[in-house]
Tab-separated table of N, CA, C and O in Angstrom:
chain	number	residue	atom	x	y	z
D	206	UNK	N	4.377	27.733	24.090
D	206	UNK	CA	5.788	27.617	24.376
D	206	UNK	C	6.005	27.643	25.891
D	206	UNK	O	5.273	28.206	26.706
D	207	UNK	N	7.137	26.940	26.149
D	207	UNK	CA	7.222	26.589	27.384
D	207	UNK	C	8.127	27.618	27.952
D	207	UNK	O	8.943	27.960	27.096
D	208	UNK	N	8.295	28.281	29.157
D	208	UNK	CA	9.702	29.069	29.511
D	208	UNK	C	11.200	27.777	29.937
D	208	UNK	O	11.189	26.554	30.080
D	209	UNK	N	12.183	28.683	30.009
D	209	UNK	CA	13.142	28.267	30.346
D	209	UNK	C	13.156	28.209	31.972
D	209	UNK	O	12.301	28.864	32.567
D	210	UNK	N	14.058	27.480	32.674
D	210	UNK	CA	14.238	27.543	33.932
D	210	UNK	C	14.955	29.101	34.027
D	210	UNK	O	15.752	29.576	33.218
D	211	UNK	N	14.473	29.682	35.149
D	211	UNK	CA	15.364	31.013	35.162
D	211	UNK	C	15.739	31.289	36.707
D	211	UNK	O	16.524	32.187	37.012
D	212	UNK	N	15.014	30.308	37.824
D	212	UNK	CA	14.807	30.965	38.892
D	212	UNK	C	14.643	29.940	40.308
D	212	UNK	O	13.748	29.127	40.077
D	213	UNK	N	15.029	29.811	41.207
D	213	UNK	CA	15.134	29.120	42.481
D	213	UNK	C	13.744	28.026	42.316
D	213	UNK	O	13.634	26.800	42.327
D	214	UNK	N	12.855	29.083	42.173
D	214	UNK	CA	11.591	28.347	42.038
D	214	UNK	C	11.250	27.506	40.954
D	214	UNK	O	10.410	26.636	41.182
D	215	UNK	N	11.760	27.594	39.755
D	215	UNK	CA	11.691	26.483	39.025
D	215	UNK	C	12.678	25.368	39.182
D	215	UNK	O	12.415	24.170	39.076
D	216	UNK	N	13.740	25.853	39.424
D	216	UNK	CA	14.948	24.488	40.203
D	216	UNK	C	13.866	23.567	40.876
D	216	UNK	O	13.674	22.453	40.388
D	217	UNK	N	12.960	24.092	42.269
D	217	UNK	CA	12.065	23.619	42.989
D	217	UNK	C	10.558	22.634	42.129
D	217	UNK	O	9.962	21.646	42.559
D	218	UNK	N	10.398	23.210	41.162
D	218	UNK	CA	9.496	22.848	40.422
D	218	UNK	C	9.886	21.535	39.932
D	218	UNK	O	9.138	20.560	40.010
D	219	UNK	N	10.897	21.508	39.496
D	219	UNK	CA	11.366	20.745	38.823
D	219	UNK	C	12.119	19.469	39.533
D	219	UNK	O	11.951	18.284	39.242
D	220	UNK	N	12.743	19.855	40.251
D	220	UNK	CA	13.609	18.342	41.214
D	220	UNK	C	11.748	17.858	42.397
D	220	UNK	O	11.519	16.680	42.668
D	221	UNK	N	10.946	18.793	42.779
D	221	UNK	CA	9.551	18.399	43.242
D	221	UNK	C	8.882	17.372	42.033
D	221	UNK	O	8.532	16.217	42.278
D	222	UNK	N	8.796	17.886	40.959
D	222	UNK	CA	7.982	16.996	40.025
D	222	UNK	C	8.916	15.263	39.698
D	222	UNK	O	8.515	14.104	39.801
D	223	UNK	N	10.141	15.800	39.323
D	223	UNK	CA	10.887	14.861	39.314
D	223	UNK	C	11.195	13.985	40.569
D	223	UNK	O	11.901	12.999	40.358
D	224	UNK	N	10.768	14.203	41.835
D	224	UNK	CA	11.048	12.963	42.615
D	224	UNK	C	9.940	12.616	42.690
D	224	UNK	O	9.882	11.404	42.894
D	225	UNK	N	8.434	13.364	42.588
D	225	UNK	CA	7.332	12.880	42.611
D	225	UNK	C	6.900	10.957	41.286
D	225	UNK	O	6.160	9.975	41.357
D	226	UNK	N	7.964	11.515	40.319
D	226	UNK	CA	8.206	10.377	39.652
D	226	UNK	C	8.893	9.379	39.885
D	226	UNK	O	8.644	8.239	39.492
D	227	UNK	N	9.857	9.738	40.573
D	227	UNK	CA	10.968	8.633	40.975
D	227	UNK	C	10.117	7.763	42.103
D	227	UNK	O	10.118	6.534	42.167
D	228	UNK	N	9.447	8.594	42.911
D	228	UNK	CA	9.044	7.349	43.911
D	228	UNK	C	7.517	6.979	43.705
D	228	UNK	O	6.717	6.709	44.601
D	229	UNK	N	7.330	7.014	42.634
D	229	UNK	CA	6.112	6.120	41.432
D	229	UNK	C	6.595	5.463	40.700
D	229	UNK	O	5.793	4.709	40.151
D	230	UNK	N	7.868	5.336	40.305
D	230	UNK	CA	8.428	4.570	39.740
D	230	UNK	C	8.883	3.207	40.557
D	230	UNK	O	9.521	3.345	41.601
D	231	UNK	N	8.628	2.202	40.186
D	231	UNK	CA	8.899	0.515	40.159
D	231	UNK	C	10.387	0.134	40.790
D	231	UNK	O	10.771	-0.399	41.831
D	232	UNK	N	11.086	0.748	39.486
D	232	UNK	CA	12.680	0.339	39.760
D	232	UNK	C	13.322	1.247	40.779
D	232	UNK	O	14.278	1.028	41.524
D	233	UNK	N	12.436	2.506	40.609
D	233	UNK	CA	13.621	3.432	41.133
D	233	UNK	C	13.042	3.571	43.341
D	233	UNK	O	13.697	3.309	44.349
D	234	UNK	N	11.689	4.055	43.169
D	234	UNK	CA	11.180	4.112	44.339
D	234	UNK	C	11.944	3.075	45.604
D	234	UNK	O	12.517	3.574	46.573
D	235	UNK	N	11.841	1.755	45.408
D	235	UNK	CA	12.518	1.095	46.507
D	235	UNK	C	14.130	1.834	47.048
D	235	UNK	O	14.408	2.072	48.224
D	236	UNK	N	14.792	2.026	46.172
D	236	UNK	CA	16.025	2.943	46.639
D	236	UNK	C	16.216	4.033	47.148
D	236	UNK	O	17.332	4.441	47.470
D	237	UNK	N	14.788	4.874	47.342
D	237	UNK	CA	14.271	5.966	48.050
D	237	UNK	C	13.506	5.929	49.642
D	237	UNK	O	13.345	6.833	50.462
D	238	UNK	N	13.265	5.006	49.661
D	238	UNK	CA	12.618	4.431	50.857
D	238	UNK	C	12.959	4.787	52.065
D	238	UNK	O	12.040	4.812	52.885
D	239	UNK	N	14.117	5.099	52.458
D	239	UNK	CA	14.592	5.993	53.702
D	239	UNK	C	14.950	7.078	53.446
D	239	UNK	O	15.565	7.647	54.347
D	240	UNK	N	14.757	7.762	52.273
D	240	UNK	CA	15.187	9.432	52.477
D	240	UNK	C	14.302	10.062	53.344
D	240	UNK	O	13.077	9.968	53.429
D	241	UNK	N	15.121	10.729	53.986
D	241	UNK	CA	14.506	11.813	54.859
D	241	UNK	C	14.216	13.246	53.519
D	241	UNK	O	15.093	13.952	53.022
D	242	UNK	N	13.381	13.271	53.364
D	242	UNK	CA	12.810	14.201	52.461
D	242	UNK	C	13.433	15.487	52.627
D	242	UNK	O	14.178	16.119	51.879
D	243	UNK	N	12.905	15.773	53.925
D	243	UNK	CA	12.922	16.992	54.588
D	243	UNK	C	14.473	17.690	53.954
D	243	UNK	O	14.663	18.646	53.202
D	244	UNK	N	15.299	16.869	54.543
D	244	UNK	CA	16.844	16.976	54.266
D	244	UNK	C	17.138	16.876	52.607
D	244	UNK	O	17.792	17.746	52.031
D	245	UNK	N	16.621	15.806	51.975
D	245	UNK	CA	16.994	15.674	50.691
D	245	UNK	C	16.737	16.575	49.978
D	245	UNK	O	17.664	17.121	49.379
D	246	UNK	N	15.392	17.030	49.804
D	246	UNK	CA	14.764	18.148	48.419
D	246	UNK	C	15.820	18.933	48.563
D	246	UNK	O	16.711	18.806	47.723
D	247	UNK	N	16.022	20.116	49.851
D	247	UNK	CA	16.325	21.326	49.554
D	247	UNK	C	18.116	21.249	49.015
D	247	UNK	O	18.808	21.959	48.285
D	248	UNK	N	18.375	19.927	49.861
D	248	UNK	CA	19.660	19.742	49.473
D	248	UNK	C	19.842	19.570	47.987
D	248	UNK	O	20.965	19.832	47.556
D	249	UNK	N	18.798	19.120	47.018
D	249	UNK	CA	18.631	18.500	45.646
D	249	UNK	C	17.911	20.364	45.452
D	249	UNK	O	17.196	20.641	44.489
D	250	UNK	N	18.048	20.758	45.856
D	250	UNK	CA	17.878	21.893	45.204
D	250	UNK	C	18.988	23.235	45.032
D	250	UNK	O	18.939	24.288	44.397
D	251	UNK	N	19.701	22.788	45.678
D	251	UNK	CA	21.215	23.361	45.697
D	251	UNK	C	21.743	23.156	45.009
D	251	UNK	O	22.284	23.994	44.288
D	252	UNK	N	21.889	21.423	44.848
D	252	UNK	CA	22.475	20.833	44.051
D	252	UNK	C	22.135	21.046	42.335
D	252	UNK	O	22.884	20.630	41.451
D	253	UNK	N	20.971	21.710	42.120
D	253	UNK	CA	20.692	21.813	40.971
D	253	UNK	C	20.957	23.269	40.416
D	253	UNK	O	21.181	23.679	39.276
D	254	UNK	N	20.855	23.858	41.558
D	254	UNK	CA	20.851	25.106	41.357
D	254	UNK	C	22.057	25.660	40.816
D	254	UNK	O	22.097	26.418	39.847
D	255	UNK	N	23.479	25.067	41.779
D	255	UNK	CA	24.616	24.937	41.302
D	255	UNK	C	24.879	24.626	40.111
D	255	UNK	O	25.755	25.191	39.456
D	256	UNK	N	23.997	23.487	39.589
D	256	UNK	CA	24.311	22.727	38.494
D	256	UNK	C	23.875	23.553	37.106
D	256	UNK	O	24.175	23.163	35.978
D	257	UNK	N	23.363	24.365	37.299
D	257	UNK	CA	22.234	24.903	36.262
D	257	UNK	C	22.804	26.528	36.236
D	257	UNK	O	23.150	27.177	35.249
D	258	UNK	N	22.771	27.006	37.879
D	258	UNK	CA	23.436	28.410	37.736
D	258	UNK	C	24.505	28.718	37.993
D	258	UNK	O	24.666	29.936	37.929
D	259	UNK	N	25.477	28.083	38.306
D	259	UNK	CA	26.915	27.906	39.226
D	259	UNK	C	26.889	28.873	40.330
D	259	UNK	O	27.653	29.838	40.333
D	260	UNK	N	25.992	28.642	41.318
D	260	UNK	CA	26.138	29.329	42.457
D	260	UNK	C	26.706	29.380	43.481
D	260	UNK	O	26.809	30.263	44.332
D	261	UNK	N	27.219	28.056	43.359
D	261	UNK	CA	28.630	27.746	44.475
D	261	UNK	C	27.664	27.440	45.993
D	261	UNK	O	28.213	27.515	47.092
D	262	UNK	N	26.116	27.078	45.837
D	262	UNK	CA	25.428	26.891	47.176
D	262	UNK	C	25.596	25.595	47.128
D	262	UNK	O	24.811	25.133	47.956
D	263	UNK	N	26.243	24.652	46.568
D	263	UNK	CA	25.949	23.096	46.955
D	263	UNK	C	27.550	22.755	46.922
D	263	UNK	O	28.364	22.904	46.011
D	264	UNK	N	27.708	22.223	48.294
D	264	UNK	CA	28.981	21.811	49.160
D	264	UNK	C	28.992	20.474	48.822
D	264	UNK	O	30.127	20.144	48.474
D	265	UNK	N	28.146	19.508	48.777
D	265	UNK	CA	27.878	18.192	49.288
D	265	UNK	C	29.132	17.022	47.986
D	265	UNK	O	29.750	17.429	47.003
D	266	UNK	N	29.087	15.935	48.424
D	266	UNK	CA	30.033	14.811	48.043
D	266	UNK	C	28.603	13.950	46.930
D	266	UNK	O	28.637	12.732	47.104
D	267	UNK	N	27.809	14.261	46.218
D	267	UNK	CA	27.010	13.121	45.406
D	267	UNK	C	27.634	11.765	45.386
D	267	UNK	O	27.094	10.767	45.863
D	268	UNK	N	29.150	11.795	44.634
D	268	UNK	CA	29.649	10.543	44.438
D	268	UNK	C	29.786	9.528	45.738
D	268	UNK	O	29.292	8.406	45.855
D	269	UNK	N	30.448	10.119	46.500
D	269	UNK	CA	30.593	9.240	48.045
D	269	UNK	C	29.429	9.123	48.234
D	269	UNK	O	29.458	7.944	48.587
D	270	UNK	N	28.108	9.468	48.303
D	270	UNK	CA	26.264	9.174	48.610
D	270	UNK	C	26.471	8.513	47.763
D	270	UNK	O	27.351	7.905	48.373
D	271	UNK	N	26.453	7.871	46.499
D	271	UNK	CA	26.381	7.274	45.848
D	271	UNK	C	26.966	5.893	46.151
D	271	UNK	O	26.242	4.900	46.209
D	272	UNK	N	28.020	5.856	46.305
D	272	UNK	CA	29.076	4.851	46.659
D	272	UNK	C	28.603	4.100	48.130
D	272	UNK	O	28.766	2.902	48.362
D	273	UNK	N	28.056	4.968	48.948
D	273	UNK	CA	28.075	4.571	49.662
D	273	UNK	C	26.333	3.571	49.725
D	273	UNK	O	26.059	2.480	50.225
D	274	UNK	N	25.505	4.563	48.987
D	274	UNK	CA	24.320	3.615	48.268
D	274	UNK	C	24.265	2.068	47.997
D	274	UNK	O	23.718	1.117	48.555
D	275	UNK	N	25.426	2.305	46.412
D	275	UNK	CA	25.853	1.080	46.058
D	275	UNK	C	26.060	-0.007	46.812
D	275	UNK	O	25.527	-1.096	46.600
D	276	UNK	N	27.048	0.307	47.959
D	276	UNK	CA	27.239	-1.142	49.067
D	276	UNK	C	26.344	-1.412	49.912
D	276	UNK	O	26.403	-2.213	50.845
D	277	UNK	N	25.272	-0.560	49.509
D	277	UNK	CA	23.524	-1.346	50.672
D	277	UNK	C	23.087	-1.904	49.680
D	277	UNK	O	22.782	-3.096	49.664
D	278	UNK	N	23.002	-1.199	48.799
D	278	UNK	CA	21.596	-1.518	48.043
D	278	UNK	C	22.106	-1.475	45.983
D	278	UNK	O	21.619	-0.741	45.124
D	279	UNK	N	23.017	-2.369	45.844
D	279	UNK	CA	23.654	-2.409	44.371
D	279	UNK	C	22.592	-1.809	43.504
D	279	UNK	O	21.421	-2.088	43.244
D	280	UNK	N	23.543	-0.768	43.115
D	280	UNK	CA	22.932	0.137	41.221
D	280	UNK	C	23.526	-1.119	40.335
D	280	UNK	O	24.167	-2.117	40.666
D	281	UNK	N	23.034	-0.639	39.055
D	281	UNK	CA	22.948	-1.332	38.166
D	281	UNK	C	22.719	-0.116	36.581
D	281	UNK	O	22.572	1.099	36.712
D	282	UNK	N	22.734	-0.562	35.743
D	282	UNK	CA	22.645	0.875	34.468
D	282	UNK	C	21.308	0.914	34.585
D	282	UNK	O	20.858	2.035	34.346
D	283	UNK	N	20.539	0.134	34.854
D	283	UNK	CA	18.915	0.025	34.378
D	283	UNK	C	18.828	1.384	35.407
D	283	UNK	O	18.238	2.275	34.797
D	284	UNK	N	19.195	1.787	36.661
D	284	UNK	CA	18.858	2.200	37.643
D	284	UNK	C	19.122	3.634	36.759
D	284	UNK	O	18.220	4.396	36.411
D	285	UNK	N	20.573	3.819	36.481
D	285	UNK	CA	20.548	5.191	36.117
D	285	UNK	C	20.223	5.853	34.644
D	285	UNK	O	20.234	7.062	34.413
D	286	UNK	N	19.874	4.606	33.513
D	286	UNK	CA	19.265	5.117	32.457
D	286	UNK	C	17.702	5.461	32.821
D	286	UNK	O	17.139	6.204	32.017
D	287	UNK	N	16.838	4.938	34.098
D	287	UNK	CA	15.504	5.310	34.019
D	287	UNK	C	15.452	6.456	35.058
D	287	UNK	O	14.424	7.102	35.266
D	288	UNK	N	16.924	6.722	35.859
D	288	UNK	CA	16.540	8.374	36.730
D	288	UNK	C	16.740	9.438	35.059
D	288	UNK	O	16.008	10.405	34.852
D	289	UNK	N	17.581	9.099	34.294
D	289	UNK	CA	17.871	9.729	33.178
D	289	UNK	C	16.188	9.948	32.713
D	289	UNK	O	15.387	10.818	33.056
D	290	UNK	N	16.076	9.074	32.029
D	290	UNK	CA	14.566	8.904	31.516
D	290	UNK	C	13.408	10.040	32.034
D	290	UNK	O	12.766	10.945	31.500
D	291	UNK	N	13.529	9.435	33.429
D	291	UNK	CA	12.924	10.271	34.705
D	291	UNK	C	12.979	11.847	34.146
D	291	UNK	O	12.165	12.642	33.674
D	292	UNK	N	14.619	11.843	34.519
D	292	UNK	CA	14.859	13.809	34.592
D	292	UNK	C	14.315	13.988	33.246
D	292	UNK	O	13.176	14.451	33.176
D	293	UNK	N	14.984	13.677	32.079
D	293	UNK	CA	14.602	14.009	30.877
D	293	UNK	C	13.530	14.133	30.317
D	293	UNK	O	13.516	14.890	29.346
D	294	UNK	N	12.136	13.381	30.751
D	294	UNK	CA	11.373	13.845	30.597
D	294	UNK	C	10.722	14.951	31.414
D	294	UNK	O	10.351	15.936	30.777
D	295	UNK	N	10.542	14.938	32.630
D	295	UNK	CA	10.022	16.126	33.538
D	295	UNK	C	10.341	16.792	33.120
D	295	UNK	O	9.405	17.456	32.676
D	296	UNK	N	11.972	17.517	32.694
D	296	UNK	CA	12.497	18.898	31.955
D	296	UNK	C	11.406	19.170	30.945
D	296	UNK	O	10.540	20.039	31.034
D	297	UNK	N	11.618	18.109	29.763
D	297	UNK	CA	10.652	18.464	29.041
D	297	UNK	C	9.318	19.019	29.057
D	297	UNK	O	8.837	19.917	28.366
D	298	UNK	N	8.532	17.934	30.477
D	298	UNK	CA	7.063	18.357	30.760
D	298	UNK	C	6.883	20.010	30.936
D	298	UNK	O	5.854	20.639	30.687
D	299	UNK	N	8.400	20.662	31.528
D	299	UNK	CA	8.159	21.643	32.644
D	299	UNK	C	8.815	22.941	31.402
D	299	UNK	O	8.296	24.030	31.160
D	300	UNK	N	9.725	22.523	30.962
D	300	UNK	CA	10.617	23.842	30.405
D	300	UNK	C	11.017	23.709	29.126
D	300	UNK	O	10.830	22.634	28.557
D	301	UNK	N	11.558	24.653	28.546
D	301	UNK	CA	12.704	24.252	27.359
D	301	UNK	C	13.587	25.860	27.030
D	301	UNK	O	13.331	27.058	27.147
D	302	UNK	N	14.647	25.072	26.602
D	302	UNK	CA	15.632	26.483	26.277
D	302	UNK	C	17.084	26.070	27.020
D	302	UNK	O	17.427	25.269	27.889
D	303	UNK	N	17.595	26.857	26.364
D	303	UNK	CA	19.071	26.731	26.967
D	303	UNK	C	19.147	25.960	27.980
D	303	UNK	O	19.280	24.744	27.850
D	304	UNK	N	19.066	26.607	29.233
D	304	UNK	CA	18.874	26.278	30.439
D	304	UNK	C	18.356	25.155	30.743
D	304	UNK	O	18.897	24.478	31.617
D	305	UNK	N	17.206	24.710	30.100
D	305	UNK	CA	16.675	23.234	30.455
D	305	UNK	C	17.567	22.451	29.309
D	305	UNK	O	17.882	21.363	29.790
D	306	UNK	N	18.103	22.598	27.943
D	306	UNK	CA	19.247	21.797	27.807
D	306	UNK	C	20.186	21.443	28.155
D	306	UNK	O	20.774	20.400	27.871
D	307	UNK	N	20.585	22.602	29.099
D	307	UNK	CA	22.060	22.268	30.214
D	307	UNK	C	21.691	21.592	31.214
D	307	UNK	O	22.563	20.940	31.787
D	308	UNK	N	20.478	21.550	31.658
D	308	UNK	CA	19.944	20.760	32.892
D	308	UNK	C	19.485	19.024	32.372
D	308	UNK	O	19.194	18.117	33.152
D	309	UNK	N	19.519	18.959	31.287
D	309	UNK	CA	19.960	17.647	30.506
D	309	UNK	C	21.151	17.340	30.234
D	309	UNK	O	21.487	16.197	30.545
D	310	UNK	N	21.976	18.058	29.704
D	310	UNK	CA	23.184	17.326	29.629
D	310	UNK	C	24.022	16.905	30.678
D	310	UNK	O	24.710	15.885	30.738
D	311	UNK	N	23.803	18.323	31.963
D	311	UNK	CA	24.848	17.568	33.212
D	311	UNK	C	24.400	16.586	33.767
D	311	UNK	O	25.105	15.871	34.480
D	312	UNK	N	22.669	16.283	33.463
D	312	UNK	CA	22.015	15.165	34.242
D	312	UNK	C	22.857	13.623	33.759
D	312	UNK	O	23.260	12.710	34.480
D	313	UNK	N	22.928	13.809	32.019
D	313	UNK	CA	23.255	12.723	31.384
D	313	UNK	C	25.044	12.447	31.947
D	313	UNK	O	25.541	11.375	32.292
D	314	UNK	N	25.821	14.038	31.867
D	314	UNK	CA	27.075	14.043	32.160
D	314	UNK	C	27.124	13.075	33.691
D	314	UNK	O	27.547	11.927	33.826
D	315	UNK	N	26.640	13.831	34.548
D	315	UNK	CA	26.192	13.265	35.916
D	315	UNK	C	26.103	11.433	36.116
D	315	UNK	O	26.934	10.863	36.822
D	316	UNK	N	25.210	10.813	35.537
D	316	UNK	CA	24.909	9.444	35.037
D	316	UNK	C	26.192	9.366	34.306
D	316	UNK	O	25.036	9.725	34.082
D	317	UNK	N	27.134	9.300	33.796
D	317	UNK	CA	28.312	8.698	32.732
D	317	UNK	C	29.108	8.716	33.831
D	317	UNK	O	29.729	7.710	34.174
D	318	UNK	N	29.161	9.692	34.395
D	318	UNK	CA	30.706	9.435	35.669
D	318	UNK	C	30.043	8.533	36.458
D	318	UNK	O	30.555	7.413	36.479
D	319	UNK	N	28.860	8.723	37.240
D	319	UNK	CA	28.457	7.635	38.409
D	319	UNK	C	28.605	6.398	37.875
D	319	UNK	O	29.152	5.530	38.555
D	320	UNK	N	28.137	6.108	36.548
D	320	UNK	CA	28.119	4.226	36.692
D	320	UNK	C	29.798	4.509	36.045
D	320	UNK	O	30.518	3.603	36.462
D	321	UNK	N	30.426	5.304	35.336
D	321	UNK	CA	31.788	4.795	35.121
D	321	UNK	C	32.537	4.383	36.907
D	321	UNK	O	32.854	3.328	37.457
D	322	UNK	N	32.558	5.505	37.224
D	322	UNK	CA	33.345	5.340	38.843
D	322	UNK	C	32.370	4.428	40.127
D	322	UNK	O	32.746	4.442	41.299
D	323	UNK	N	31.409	3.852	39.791
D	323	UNK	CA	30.855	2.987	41.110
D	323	UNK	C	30.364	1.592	40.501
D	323	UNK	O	30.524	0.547	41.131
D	324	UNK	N	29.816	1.628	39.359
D	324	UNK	CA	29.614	0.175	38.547
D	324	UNK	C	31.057	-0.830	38.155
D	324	UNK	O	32.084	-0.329	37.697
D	325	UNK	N	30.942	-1.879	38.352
D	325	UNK	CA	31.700	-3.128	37.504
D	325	UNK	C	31.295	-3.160	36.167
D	325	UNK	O	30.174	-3.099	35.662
D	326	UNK	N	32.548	-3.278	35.629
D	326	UNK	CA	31.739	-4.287	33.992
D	326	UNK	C	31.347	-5.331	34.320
D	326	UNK	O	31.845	-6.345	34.809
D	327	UNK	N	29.929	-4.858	33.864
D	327	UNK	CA	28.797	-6.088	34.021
D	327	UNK	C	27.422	-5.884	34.459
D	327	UNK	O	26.355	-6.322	34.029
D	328	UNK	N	27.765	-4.986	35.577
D	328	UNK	CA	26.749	-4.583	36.021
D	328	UNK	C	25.598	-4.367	35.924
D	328	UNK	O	24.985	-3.857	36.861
């Protein structure tokens, strides 16, 4: 049996394993190509942390990064059903329990608002 996420360090475990996939991934990697790492992880670790523990440590705008993504470099659904894919499985690889079900659903919640508010029908 696997543990649940409980702790800073698995937040870390987990958004680490999960970008380690994203930029092995085909579709997704090219859209990563200028992150400054350095800046991104810990910020993606706030961001999760919040998301998972409501800690009130992540300030940041996702949607406007997003939006502002979109007009360099157009998303598309393919883009955010395979970060889905992505998260959803790593959770799995790494955890299970409550906690890693809530860290699935806001991922999925997360993905439903972005392509509702930055995609066209069609897209």
């Amino acid at each position: 049996m696997k543990n649940d996420i409980y702790t800073k360090r698995d937040i870390e475990a987990l958004v680490n394993c999960f970008y380690r996939k994203v930029n092995a991934d085909e579709l997704l990697a090219p859209l990563f190509e200028r992150v400054n790492w350095a800046l991104h992880l810990p910020m993606m670790y706030q961001f999760w942390e919040n998301t998972i523990f409501f800690t009130g440590s992540y300030l940041g705008n996702p949607m406007a990064t997003h939006i502002l993504l979109h007009k360099k470099t157009p998303l598309n659904h393919q883009h955010f059903t395979r970060w889905l894919q992505l998260f959803n499985t790593t959770v799995d690889e790494l955890f299970e329990g409550p906690k890693a079900l809530l860290a699935k659903q806001r991922a999925n919640s997360i993905a439903v608002v972005m392509q509702t508010k930055i995609l066209q029908p069609g897209e």
